[in-house]
CSV table of C-alpha atoms in Angstrom, one decimal:
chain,number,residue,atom,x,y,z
A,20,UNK,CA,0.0,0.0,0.0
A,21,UNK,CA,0.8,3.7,0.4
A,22,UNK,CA,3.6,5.0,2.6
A,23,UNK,CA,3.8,9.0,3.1
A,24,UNK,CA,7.1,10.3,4.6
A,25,UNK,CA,7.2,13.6,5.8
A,26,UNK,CA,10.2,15.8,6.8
A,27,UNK,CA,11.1,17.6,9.1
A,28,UNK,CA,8.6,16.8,12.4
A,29,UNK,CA,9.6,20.0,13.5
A,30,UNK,CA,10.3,23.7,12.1
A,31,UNK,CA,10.5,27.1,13.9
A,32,UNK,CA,11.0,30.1,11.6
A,33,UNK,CA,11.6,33.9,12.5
A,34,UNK,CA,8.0,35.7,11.5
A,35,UNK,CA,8.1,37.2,8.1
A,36,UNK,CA,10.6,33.5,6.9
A,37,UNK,CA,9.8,31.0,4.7
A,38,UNK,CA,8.9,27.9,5.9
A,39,UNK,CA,9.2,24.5,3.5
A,40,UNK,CA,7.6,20.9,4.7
A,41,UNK,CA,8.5,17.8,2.2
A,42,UNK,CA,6.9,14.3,1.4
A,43,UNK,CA,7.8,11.8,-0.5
A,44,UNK,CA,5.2,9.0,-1.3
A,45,UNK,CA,5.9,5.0,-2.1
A,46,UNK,CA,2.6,4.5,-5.2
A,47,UNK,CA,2.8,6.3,-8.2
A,48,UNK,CA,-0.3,5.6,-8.9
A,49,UNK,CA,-1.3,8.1,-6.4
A,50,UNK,CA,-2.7,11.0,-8.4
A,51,UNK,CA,-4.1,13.7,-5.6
A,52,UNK,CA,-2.0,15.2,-2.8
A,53,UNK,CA,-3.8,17.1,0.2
A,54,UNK,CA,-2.0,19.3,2.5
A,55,UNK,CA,-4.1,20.0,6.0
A,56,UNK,CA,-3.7,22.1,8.6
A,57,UNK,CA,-4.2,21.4,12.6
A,58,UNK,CA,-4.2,23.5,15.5
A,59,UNK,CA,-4.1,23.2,19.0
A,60,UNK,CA,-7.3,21.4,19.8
A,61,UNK,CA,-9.5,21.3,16.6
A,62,UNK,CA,-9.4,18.9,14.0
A,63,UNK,CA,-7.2,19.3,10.6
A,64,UNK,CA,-8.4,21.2,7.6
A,65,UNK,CA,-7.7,21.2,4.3
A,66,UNK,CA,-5.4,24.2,2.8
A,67,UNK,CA,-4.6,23.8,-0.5
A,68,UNK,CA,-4.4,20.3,-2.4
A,69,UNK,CA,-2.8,19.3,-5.5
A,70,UNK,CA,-3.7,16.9,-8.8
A,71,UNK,CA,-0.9,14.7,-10.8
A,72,UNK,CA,-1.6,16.7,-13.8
A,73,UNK,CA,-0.4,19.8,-12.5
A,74,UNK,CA,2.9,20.6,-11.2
A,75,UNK,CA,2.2,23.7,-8.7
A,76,UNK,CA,-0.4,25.3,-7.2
A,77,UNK,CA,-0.7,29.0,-5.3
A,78,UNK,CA,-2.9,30.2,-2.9
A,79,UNK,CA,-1.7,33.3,-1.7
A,80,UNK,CA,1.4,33.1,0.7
A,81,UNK,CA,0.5,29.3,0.4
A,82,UNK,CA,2.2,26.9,-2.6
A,83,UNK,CA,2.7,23.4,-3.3
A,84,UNK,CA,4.7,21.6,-5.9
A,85,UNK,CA,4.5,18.3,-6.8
A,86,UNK,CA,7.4,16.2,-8.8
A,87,UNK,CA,5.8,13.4,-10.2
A,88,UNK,CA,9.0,11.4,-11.2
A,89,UNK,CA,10.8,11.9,-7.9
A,90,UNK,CA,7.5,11.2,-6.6
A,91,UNK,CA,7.7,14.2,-3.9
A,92,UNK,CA,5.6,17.2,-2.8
A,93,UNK,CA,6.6,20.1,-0.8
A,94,UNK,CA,4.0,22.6,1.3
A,95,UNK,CA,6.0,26.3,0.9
A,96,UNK,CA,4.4,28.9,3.3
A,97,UNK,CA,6.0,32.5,2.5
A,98,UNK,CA,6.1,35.7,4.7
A,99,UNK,CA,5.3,33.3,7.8
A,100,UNK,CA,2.7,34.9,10.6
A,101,UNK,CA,2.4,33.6,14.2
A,102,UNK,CA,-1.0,32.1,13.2
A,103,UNK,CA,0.5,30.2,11.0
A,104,UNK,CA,1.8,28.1,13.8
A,105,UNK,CA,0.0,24.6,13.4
A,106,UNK,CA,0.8,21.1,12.7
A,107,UNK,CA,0.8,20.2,9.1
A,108,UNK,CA,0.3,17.0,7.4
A,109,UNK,CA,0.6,16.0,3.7
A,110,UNK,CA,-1.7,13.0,2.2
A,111,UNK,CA,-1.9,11.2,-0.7
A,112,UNK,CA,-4.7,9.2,-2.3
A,113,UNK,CA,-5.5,7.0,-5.7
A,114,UNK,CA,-8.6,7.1,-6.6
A,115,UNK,CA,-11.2,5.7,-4.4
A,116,UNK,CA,-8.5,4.6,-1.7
A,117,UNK,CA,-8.6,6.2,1.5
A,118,UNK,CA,-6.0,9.4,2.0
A,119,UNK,CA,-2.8,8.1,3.3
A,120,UNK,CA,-0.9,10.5,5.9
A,121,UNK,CA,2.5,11.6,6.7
A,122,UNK,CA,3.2,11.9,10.0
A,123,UNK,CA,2.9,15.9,10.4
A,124,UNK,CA,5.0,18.5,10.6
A,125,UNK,CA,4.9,21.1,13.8
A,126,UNK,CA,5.6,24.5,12.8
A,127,UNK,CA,6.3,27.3,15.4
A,128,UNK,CA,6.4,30.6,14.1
A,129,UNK,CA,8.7,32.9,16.3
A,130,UNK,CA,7.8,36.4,16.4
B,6,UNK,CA,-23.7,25.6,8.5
B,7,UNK,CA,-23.1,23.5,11.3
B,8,UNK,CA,-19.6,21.1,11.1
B,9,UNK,CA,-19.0,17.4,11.6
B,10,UNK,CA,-19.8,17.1,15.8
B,11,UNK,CA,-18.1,14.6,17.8
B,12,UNK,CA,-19.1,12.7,20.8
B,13,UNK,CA,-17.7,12.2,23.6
B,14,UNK,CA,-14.9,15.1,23.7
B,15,UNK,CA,-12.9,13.3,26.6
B,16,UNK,CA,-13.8,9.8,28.0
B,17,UNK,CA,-11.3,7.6,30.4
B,18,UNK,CA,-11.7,3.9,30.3
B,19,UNK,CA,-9.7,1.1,32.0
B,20,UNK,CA,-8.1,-2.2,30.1
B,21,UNK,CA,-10.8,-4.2,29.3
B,22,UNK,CA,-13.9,-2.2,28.8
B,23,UNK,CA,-14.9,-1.3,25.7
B,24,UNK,CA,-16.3,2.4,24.5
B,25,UNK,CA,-18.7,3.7,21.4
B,26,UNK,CA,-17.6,7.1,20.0
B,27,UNK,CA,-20.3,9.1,17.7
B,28,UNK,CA,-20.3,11.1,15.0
B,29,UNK,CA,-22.5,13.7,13.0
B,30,UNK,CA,-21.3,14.7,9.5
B,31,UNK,CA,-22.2,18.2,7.8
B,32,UNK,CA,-25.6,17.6,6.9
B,33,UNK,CA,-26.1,16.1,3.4
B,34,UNK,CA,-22.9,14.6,3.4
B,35,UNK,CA,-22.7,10.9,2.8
B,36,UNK,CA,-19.4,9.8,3.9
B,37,UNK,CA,-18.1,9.2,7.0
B,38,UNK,CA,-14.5,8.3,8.1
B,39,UNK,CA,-12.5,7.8,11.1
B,40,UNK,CA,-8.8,7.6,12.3
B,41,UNK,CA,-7.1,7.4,14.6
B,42,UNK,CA,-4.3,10.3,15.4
B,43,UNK,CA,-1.5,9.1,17.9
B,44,UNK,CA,2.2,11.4,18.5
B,45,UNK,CA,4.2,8.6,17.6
B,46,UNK,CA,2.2,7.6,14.1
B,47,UNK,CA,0.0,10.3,13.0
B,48,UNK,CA,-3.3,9.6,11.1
B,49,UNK,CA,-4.0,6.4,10.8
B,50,UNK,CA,-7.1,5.5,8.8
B,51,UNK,CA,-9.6,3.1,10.3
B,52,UNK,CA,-12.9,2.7,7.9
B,53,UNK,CA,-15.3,4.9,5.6
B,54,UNK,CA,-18.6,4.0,5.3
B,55,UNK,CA,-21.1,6.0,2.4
B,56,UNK,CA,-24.4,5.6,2.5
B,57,UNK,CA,-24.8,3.0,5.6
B,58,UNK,CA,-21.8,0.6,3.7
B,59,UNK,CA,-18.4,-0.1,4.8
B,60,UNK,CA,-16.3,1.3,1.9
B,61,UNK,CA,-12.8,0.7,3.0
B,62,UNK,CA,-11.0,-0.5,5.8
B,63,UNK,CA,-7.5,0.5,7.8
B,64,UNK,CA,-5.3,-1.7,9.1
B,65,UNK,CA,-6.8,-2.3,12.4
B,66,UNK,CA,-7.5,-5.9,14.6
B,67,UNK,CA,-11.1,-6.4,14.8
B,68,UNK,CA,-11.7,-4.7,18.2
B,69,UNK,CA,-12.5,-1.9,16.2
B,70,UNK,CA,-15.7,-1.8,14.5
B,71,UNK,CA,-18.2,0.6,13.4
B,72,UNK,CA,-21.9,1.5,11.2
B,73,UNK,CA,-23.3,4.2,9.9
B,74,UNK,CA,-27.1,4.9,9.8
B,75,UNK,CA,-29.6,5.9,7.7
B,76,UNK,CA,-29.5,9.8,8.8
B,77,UNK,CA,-25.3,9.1,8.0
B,78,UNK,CA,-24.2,9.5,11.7
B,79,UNK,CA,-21.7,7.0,12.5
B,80,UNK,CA,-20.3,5.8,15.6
B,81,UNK,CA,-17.4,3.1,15.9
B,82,UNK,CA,-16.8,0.8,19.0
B,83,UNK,CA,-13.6,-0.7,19.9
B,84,UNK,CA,-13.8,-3.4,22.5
B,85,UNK,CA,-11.4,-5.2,25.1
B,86,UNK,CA,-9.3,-1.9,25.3
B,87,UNK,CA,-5.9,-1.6,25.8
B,88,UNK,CA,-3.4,0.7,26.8
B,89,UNK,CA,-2.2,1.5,23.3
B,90,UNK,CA,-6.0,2.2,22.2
B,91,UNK,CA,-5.6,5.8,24.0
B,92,UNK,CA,-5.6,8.4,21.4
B,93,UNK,CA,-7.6,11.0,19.7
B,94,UNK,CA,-10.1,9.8,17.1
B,95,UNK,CA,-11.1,11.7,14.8
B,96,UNK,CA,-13.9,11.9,12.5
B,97,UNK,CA,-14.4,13.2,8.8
B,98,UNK,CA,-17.5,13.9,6.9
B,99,UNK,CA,-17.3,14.6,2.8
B,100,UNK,CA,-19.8,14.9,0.5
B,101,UNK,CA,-19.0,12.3,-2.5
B,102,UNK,CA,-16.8,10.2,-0.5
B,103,UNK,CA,-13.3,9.3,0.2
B,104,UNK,CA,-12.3,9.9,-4.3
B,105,UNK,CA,-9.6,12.0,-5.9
B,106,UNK,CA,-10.5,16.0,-4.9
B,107,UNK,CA,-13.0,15.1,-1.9
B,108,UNK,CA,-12.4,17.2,0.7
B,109,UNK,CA,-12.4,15.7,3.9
B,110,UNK,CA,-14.0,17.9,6.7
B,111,UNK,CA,-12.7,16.8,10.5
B,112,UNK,CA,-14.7,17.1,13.5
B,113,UNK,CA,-12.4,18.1,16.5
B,114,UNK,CA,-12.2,14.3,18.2
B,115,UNK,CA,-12.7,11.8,21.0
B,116,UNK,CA,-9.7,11.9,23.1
B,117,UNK,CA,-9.7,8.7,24.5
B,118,UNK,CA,-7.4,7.6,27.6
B,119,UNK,CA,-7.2,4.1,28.6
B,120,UNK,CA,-5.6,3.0,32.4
């Protein structure tokens, strides 16, 4: 089956920094690549999510790329704010299968 | 528009028991999944049901169990607890279904603790 690795389990940035989560995933024939957000105490929620047929995607300070052959993604969050400070995880699906996680990222923004 | 509501928030069990968790999807959506979120292995996906059927299933004994109803709540059960059964579980409603672009929509989870 699918295997999601995600790196690194931890970042802290400076405010105003880039920060850049990677995945790498096992199946090519996964062809849709979530990225969701958690904070303290709620559930996670989708940001911005990715198809095989495209190769990046922006959403404001928010961007993913996807390289299909290397068969990695990477989440890039520009001009970090405090509120940006979250866990993140990447996914990856095929099809009708069942999203397949990394196991998440915690971001600390540093004002 | 109200969100996908979890119940219990908190519950405490002891080795042994067993525990039913529930779950309300966004209203008119079909599907219902469930994982199971631990520090040491992230989201780990249970089951989906869609439309009162068992879609797909995670790599988990057969403790854990669940159904959905008619109305698409869900609840899942996990029985004989043990110790490594505490975590949060979380629920996710969608519309169409676990498929390529279906956004899952989390509730904010059962934290589970088993002594």
């Amino acid at each position: 089956g699918e295997n999601v690795e995600q790196h690194p389990s931890t970042l802290s940035v400076q405010e105003g920094d880039s920060a850049v989560i990677k995945c790498t995933y096992s199946d090519s024939a996964s062809n849709y690549f979530p990225w969701y957000k958690q904070e303290l105490g709620k559930g996670p929620q989708l940001i911005i999510d990715i198809r095989s047929n495209v190769g990046e995607k922006k959403d404001q300070r928010i961007a993913v790329t996807l390289n299909k052959t290397a068969k990695h993604f990477s989440l890039h969050i520009t001009e970090t704010q405090p509120e940006d400070s979250a866990v993140y995880f990447c996914a990856a699906s095929m099809g009708n299968t069942p999203l397949v996680f990394g196991k998440g990222t915690r971001l600390s923004v540093i004002a | 528009k109200a969100g996908v509501t979890q119940t219990p928030r908190y519950l405490i069990k002891t080795r042994g028991q067993q525990v039913t968790l529930s779950c309300s999807p966004i209203s008119g959506h079909r599907s219902v999944s469930w994982y199971q979120q631990t520090p040491g292995q992230g989201l780990q996906f249970l089951f989906e049901y869609f439309s009162e059927t068992q879609r797909n299933k995670g790599n988990f004994p057969g403790r854990f169990s669940g159904r959905q109803f008619s109305n698409s709540r869900s609840e899942m059960n996990v029985s004989t607890l043990e110790l490594g059964d505490s975590a949060l579980y979380l629920c996710a409603s969608s519309l169409s279904g676990q498929v390529v672009g279906g956004e899952l929509f989390f509730g904010e989870g059962s934290r589970l603790t088993v002594l």
